[in-house]
Backbone as CSV, one residue per row, in Angstrom:
resi,resn,N_x,N_y,N_z,CA_x,CA_y,CA_z,C_x,C_y,C_z
1,MET,70.705,119.725,67.016,70.975,119.135,68.311,69.938,119.655,69.300
2,ASP,69.393,118.780,70.111,68.446,119.165,71.152,69.208,119.443,72.446
3,VAL,68.862,120.578,73.101,69.502,120.942,74.361,68.438,121.348,75.375
4,ILE,68.801,121.211,76.653,67.949,121.666,77.760,68.559,122.967,78.264
5,LEU,67.786,124.049,78.256,68.305,125.354,78.674,68.395,125.441,80.191
6,LEU,69.537,125.901,80.696,69.752,126.086,82.130,69.472,127.519,82.565
7,GLU,69.313,128.416,81.602,68.912,129.799,81.890,68.184,130.340,80.675
8,ARG,67.515,131.468,80.861,66.784,132.063,79.752,67.776,132.582,78.728
9,VAL,67.569,132.232,77.471,68.391,132.720,76.368,67.456,133.483,75.443
10,GLU,67.826,134.735,75.166,66.974,135.609,74.357,66.703,134.988,72.987
11,LYS,65.461,135.046,72.574,64.976,134.530,71.293,65.114,133.015,71.160
12,LEU,65.280,132.307,72.290,65.425,130.858,72.223,64.475,130.162,73.186
13,GLY,64.493,130.535,74.458,63.599,129.897,75.403,63.960,130.215,76.844
14,ALA,63.213,129.582,77.764,63.387,129.813,79.194,64.026,128.588,79.850
15,ILE,64.201,128.664,81.160,64.820,127.564,81.911,63.992,126.297,81.756
16,GLY,64.667,125.200,81.447,64.010,123.909,81.340,63.446,123.590,79.973
17,ASP,63.420,124.536,79.063,62.904,124.274,77.713,63.876,123.378,76.951
18,VAL,63.326,122.434,76.213,64.131,121.612,75.320,63.957,122.196,73.925
19,VAL,65.063,122.698,73.370,64.995,123.369,72.079,65.977,122.724,71.109
20,LYS,65.662,122.835,69.845,66.545,122.327,68.799,67.352,123.502,68.262
21,VAL,68.679,123.380,68.329,69.570,124.422,67.843,70.589,123.795,66.900
22,LYS,71.285,124.632,66.170,72.333,124.128,65.285,73.495,123.614,66.140
23,ASP,74.187,122.615,65.618,75.263,121.969,66.364,76.354,122.960,66.780
24,GLY,76.751,123.837,65.888,77.817,124.788,66.185,77.428,125.756,67.283
25,PHE,76.182,126.220,67.288,75.704,127.138,68.330,75.751,126.450,69.686
26,ALA,75.360,125.181,69.722,75.390,124.431,70.973,76.832,124.198,71.426
27,ARG,77.680,123.704,70.534,79.056,123.373,70.910,79.898,124.594,71.239
28,ASN,79.706,125.691,70.524,80.574,126.857,70.677,80.057,127.906,71.651
29,PHE,78.752,127.922,71.914,78.205,128.978,72.768,77.475,128.433,73.993
30,LEU,76.429,127.643,73.775,75.574,127.224,74.883,76.268,126.283,75.870
31,LEU,76.897,125.250,75.364,77.512,124.259,76.253,78.742,124.792,77.000
32,PRO,79.697,125.479,76.351,80.856,125.973,77.102,80.505,127.024,78.150
33,ARG,79.462,127.792,77.921,79.076,128.855,78.866,78.071,128.367,79.893
34,LYS,77.840,127.074,79.936,76.941,126.440,80.914,75.529,127.019,80.852
35,LYS,75.078,127.343,79.649,73.720,127.829,79.460,72.771,126.697,79.097
36,ALA,73.326,125.521,78.765,72.484,124.404,78.345,73.204,123.079,78.574
37,LEU,72.403,122.006,78.549,72.900,120.629,78.592,72.379,119.911,77.360
38,ARG,73.125,118.904,76.891,72.620,118.078,75.801,71.359,117.375,76.287
39,ALA,70.388,117.256,75.423,69.101,116.656,75.802,69.161,115.139,75.609
40,ASN,69.656,114.427,76.644,69.585,112.971,76.653,68.954,112.555,77.981
41,GLU,68.658,111.294,78.148,67.930,110.837,79.343,68.696,111.127,80.625
42,ALA,70.009,110.896,80.635,70.800,111.132,81.851,70.763,112.608,82.247
43,ASN,70.946,113.492,81.276,70.928,114.931,81.575,69.537,115.412,81.969
44,ARG,68.485,114.810,81.406,67.118,115.185,81.807,66.887,114.859,83.270
45,LYS,67.360,113.680,83.711,67.198,113.289,85.125,68.002,114.215,86.029
46,VAL,69.220,114.548,85.628,70.056,115.459,86.423,69.391,116.832,86.504
47,PHE,68.858,117.310,85.390,68.207,118.619,85.392,66.984,118.624,86.298
48,GLU,66.138,117.602,86.191,64.930,117.541,87.029,65.288,117.460,88.504
49,ALA,66.367,116.742,88.837,66.789,116.644,90.239,67.285,117.988,90.764
50,ASN,67.906,118.783,89.918,68.477,120.068,90.344,67.647,121.274,89.918
51,ARG,66.455,121.067,89.401,65.639,122.157,88.863,65.351,123.238,89.904
52,ALA,65.000,122.850,91.120,64.669,123.841,92.161,65.893,124.700,92.484
53,ARG,67.069,124.089,92.596,68.284,124.841,92.904,68.635,125.788,91.762
54,ILE,68.511,125.316,90.524,68.828,126.145,89.357,67.892,127.351,89.290
55,GLU,66.598,127.128,89.537,65.631,128.233,89.488,65.839,129.213,90.637
56,SER,66.210,128.722,91.834,66.445,129.638,92.953,67.716,130.461,92.731
57,ASP,68.767,129.836,92.172,69.987,130.583,91.845,69.689,131.663,90.811
58,ASN,68.878,131.323,89.810,68.497,132.291,88.781,67.708,133.443,89.395
59,ALA,66.797,133.134,90.315,66.004,134.187,90.962,66.895,135.110,91.791
60,ALA,67.901,134.553,92.456,68.815,135.372,93.254,69.643,136.294,92.357
61,ARG,70.158,135.751,91.240,70.925,136.576,90.307,70.047,137.652,89.678
62,ARG,68.780,137.312,89.391,67.864,138.295,88.818,67.580,139.401,89.824
63,GLY,67.435,139.054,91.107,67.215,140.072,92.149,68.376,141.037,92.257
64,ASP,69.612,140.506,92.224,70.791,141.379,92.258,70.838,142.281,91.042
65,ALA,70.505,141.724,89.881,70.521,142.507,88.643,69.455,143.601,88.684
66,GLU,68.291,143.313,89.254,67.235,144.328,89.351,67.656,145.474,90.270
67,LYS,68.376,145.161,91.362,68.872,146.217,92.254,69.861,147.115,91.510
68,GLU,70.774,146.501,90.762,71.753,147.280,89.995,71.060,148.071,88.892
69,ALA,70.018,147.492,88.291,69.290,148.189,87.226,68.609,149.441,87.760
70,LYS,68.112,149.391,88.995,67.478,150.576,89.587,68.489,151.706,89.744
71,THR,69.747,151.367,90.078,70.758,152.417,90.212,71.201,152.954,88.857
72,LEU,71.076,152.139,87.808,71.491,152.561,86.460,70.410,153.304,85.692
73,GLU,69.156,153.243,86.159,68.065,153.894,85.436,68.291,155.398,85.363
74,GLY,68.215,155.941,84.156,68.349,157.382,83.965,69.773,157.888,84.035
75,VAL,70.768,157.008,84.068,72.161,157.428,84.149,72.629,157.934,82.786
76,THR,73.339,159.056,82.807,73.942,159.598,81.596,75.450,159.618,81.788
77,VAL,76.155,159.016,80.858,77.613,158.980,80.890,78.121,159.975,79.858
78,THR,79.021,160.866,80.279,79.587,161.853,79.370,81.026,161.472,79.064
79,LEU,81.330,161.358,77.784,82.685,161.034,77.334,83.199,162.188,76.476
80,ILE,84.354,162.725,76.835,84.971,163.818,76.079,86.017,163.200,75.161
81,ARG,85.856,163.416,73.855,86.759,162.850,72.852,87.120,163.919,71.822
82,GLN,88.251,163.737,71.177,88.650,164.629,70.104,87.948,164.198,68.827
83,SER,87.582,165.190,68.011,86.918,164.861,66.751,87.250,165.911,65.701
84,SER,86.903,165.587,64.476,87.117,166.521,63.371,86.019,167.585,63.398
85,ASN,86.111,168.534,62.471,85.114,169.604,62.385,83.741,169.065,61.996
86,THR,83.702,167.918,61.342,82.419,167.345,60.937,81.805,166.472,62.017
87,GLY,82.497,166.297,63.143,81.949,165.519,64.245,82.401,164.076,64.273
88,GLN,83.235,163.650,63.331,83.750,162.280,63.326,84.860,162.164,64.375
89,LEU,84.769,161.140,65.212,85.767,160.952,66.255,87.076,160.439,65.681
90,TYR,88.173,160.828,66.319,89.476,160.235,66.008,89.549,158.971,66.848
91,GLY,89.190,157.844,66.273,89.049,156.604,67.030,87.570,156.326,67.196
92,SER,87.226,155.562,68.208,85.813,155.279,68.455,85.608,155.013,69.933
93,VAL,84.354,155.023,70.355,83.992,154.690,71.726,83.564,153.231,71.729
94,ALA,84.252,152.416,72.504,83.980,150.988,72.547,83.393,150.603,73.909
95,VAL,83.093,149.334,74.067,82.500,148.818,75.303,83.416,149.100,76.494
96,ARG,84.707,148.930,76.306,85.678,149.154,77.383,85.571,150.584,77.922
97,ASP,85.434,151.566,77.036,85.311,152.966,77.448,84.047,153.190,78.276
98,LEU,82.950,152.557,77.869,81.690,152.714,78.601,81.776,152.070,79.982
99,VAL,82.395,150.893,80.080,82.538,150.212,81.375,83.385,151.058,82.312
100,GLU,84.489,151.631,81.804,85.348,152.483,82.633,84.600,153.724,83.116
101,ALA,83.799,154.323,82.244,83.033,155.514,82.630,81.975,155.175,83.679
102,LEU,81.316,154.026,83.527,80.320,153.618,84.513,80.969,153.293,85.852
103,GLU,82.144,152.660,85.836,82.852,152.371,87.084,83.294,153.659,87.765
104,ALA,83.678,154.668,86.986,84.062,155.960,87.551,82.870,156.612,88.251
105,ASP,81.657,156.346,87.758,80.443,156.874,88.390,79.980,156.010,89.552
106,GLY,80.643,154.871,89.787,80.298,154.017,90.919,79.351,152.881,90.588
107,HIS,79.198,152.544,89.332,78.327,151.433,88.925,79.199,150.263,88.507
108,LYS,78.859,149.077,89.015,79.629,147.883,88.662,78.869,147.126,87.583
109,VAL,79.352,147.243,86.355,78.723,146.590,85.211,79.785,145.748,84.514
110,PRO,79.539,144.450,84.342,80.528,143.634,83.625,80.592,144.008,82.150
111,LYS,81.747,143.779,81.560,81.979,144.136,80.159,81.016,143.392,79.236
112,ALA,80.695,142.152,79.571,79.810,141.349,78.724,78.365,141.843,78.775
113,ALA,78.027,142.682,79.749,76.652,143.151,79.886,76.314,144.284,78.916
114,ILE,77.322,145.015,78.443,77.080,146.142,77.550,76.812,145.614,76.140
115,VAL,75.671,145.994,75.589,75.297,145.568,74.237,75.441,146.781,73.322
116,LEU,76.546,146.815,72.587,76.827,147.912,71.670,76.787,147.337,70.261
117,ASP,75.736,147.683,69.511,75.555,147.122,68.178,76.736,147.427,67.266
118,ARG,77.203,148.661,67.324,78.367,149.051,66.539,79.091,150.140,67.317
119,PRO,80.398,150.286,67.095,81.141,151.309,67.839,80.606,152.708,67.552
120,ILE,80.728,153.572,68.525,80.283,154.960,68.382,81.432,155.736,67.745
121,LYS,81.189,156.332,66.562,82.254,156.995,65.818,81.990,158.470,65.537
122,ALA,80.957,159.042,66.145,80.655,160.458,65.929,80.134,161.054,67.230
123,ILE,80.274,162.371,67.367,79.751,163.006,68.573,78.226,162.994,68.525
124,GLY,77.616,162.986,69.708,76.168,162.959,69.797,75.727,162.246,71.064
125,VAL,74.425,162.056,71.193,73.839,161.360,72.341,73.299,160.023,71.851
126,TYR,73.690,158.937,72.508,73.322,157.587,72.099,72.654,156.843,73.250
127,GLN,71.794,155.889,72.901,71.160,155.001,73.871,71.858,153.650,73.772
128,VAL,72.416,153.160,74.896,73.137,151.893,74.911,72.460,150.962,75.909
129,LYS,72.229,149.720,75.491,71.555,148.729,76.333,72.577,147.998,77.192
130,ALA,72.269,147.868,78.489,73.082,147.080,79.411,72.229,145.908,79.869
131,SER,72.598,144.711,79.465,71.851,143.501,79.812,72.505,142.870,81.034
132,LEU,71.990,143.196,82.221,72.590,142.748,83.476,72.268,141.294,83.792
133,HIS,71.198,140.780,83.230,70.735,139.406,83.427,69.906,139.081,82.192
134,PRO,69.759,137.803,81.838,68.948,137.509,80.650,67.530,138.073,80.707
135,GLU,67.021,138.338,81.917,65.665,138.856,82.055,65.632,140.322,82.472
136,VAL,66.799,140.939,82.718,66.852,142.323,83.196,67.819,143.115,82.314
137,SER,67.299,144.181,81.702,68.164,145.073,80.944,67.732,146.511,81.187
138,VAL,68.671,147.429,81.017,68.409,148.839,81.250,69.132,149.633,80.167
139,THR,68.609,150.818,79.853,69.209,151.668,78.833,69.983,152.797,79.495
140,VAL,71.208,152.999,79.043,72.077,154.053,79.559,72.284,155.066,78.441
141,LYS,72.206,156.345,78.773,72.414,157.402,77.786,73.904,157.762,77.772
142,VAL,74.496,157.767,76.588,75.913,158.093,76.422,76.020,159.380,75.623
143,ASN,76.655,160.390,76.220,76.820,161.704,75.609,78.288,161.851,75.209
144,VAL,78.577,161.806,73.919,79.938,161.931,73.410,80.091,163.345,72.855
145,ALA,81.072,164.095,73.384,81.248,165.487,72.983,82.730,165.839,72.949
146,ARG,83.032,167.035,72.396,84.420,167.501,72.328,84.836,168.268,73.574
147,SER,83.877,168.838,74.296,84.192,169.614,75.492,83.034,169.492,76.476
148,PRO,83.270,169.797,77.741,82.169,169.748,78.719,81.031,170.712,78.377
149,GLU,81.367,171.874,77.803,80.329,172.836,77.427,79.450,172.259,76.317
150,GLU,80.091,171.608,75.350,79.354,170.991,74.260,78.482,169.845,74.782
151,ALA,79.000,169.095,75.757,78.230,168.001,76.356,76.999,168.546,77.066
152,ALA,77.136,169.687,77.744,75.992,170.295,78.421,74.939,170.735,77.412
153,MET,75.384,171.291,76.286,74.434,171.708,75.246,73.703,170.501,74.666
154,GLN,74.439,169.409,74.414,73.820,168.209,73.857,72.826,167.595,74.830
155,SER,73.131,167.650,76.126,72.204,167.073,77.101,70.909,167.865,77.181
156,GLN,70.933,169.146,76.761,69.714,169.960,76.729,68.939,169.759,75.434
157,GLY,69.482,168.950,74.517,68.777,168.650,73.282,69.235,169.446,72.079
158,VAL,70.303,170.226,72.206,70.803,171.026,71.089,71.686,170.137,70.212
159,ASP,71.447,170.162,68.893,72.309,169.437,67.970,73.486,170.351,67.654
160,VAL,74.631,170.048,68.245,75.796,170.917,68.179,76.314,171.069,66.758
161,MET,76.296,170.015,65.976,76.853,170.074,64.626,76.036,171.004,63.724
162,THR,74.713,170.903,63.751,73.902,171.790,62.906,74.024,173.234,63.371
163,GLN,74.113,173.434,64.678,74.264,174.793,65.188,75.601,175.394,64.739
164,MET,76.663,174.574,64.736,77.973,175.069,64.330,77.957,175.482,62.854
165,PHE,77.320,174.680,61.989,77.277,175.008,60.567,76.366,176.202,60.296
166,GLU,75.293,176.384,61.072,74.442,177.560,60.919,75.216,178.821,61.276
167,ARG,76.040,178.740,62.314,76.841,179.870,62.739,77.867,180.224,61.660
168,ASP,78.463,179.242,61.000,79.433,179.498,59.943,78.785,180.209,58.754
169,ASN,77.561,179.874,58.412,76.877,180.496,57.284,76.599,181.970,57.535
170,ALA,76.395,182.336,58.773,76.093,183.724,59.109,77.358,184.476,59.515
171,GLY,78.511,184.027,59.066,79.798,184.622,59.463,80.118,185.876,58.681
172,PHE,81.362,186.023,58.264,81.885,187.215,57.600,81.239,187.401,56.225
173,VAL,80.779,188.604,55.959,80.211,188.939,54.656,80.974,190.152,54.124
174,GLU,81.542,190.045,52.915,82.316,191.130,52.330,81.368,192.113,51.630
175,ALA,81.670,193.388,51.777,80.863,194.415,51.115,81.022,194.261,49.608
176,TYR,79.936,194.372,48.885,79.946,194.161,47.433,79.664,195.478,46.731
177,ASP,80.542,195.837,45.816,80.359,197.041,45.016,80.227,196.603,43.557
178,PRO,79.055,196.760,42.934,78.878,196.282,41.564,79.700,197.070,40.541
179,ASN,80.160,198.292,40.867,80.916,199.105,39.924,82.425,198.931,40.069
180,ALA,82.882,198.081,41.001,84.320,197.918,41.246,84.985,197.155,40.114
181,GLU,86.272,197.391,39.933,87.055,196.656,38.940,87.142,195.186,39.338
182,PRO,87.223,194.253,38.381,87.376,192.839,38.745,88.652,192.614,39.531
183,GLY,88.537,191.882,40.646,89.687,191.571,41.500,89.950,192.609,42.552
184,ALA,89.261,193.754,42.530,89.470,194.785,43.528,88.718,194.444,44.794
185,THR,89.244,194.858,45.952,88.578,194.617,47.231,87.781,195.844,47.617
186,ALA,86.957,195.712,48.628,86.086,196.806,49.065,86.899,197.966,49.601
187,GLU,88.062,197.699,50.251,88.875,198.776,50.815,89.484,199.644,49.704
188,ALA,89.837,199.033,48.574,90.467,199.779,47.477,89.517,200.833,46.891
189,GLY,88.243,200.513,46.856,87.252,201.456,46.320,86.969,202.597,47.266
190,ALA,87.203,202.403,48.565,86.910,203.427,49.554,88.002,204.472,49.623
191,VAL,89.194,204.227,49.081,90.312,205.156,49.200,90.232,206.299,48.261
């Protein structure tokens, strides 16, 4: 199906481009979300008549998105979650959690703007893309930790999990006596 794009669509085209897409993509995504019109003569005339208004509206939305992107640049969101000893979270961090954390910091980001490839299921520092407009996106750093102290260490670049396991290896060491009876402890030999 041929469609006329009403806004820039990533990996497809810009405003006014006539592109060929699969029927289902057009019917289920582009047309209901008002991102495109069917490419027929009547719609081409309507688009050309309204092209200046559509482009000016897009420029205004892009300007607002650029202002919000400037406030989001370099933002780090810290989320405190419970996890196992291996760093696996009990549950996961989803888009809703990130939107709530950003709103708590005073940033207004719509839920649809957060691009999370897969849910965050382990502690660590992650880079998450926020697409505020089809032409404007910004990266937000998400720090998922078990405690505020751990979050501070992770923000300084320390890998908390490897440090924890290194500390365990250097833990308690029992005194070894090669002449002791099998099963005897070090205290029994000292008596």
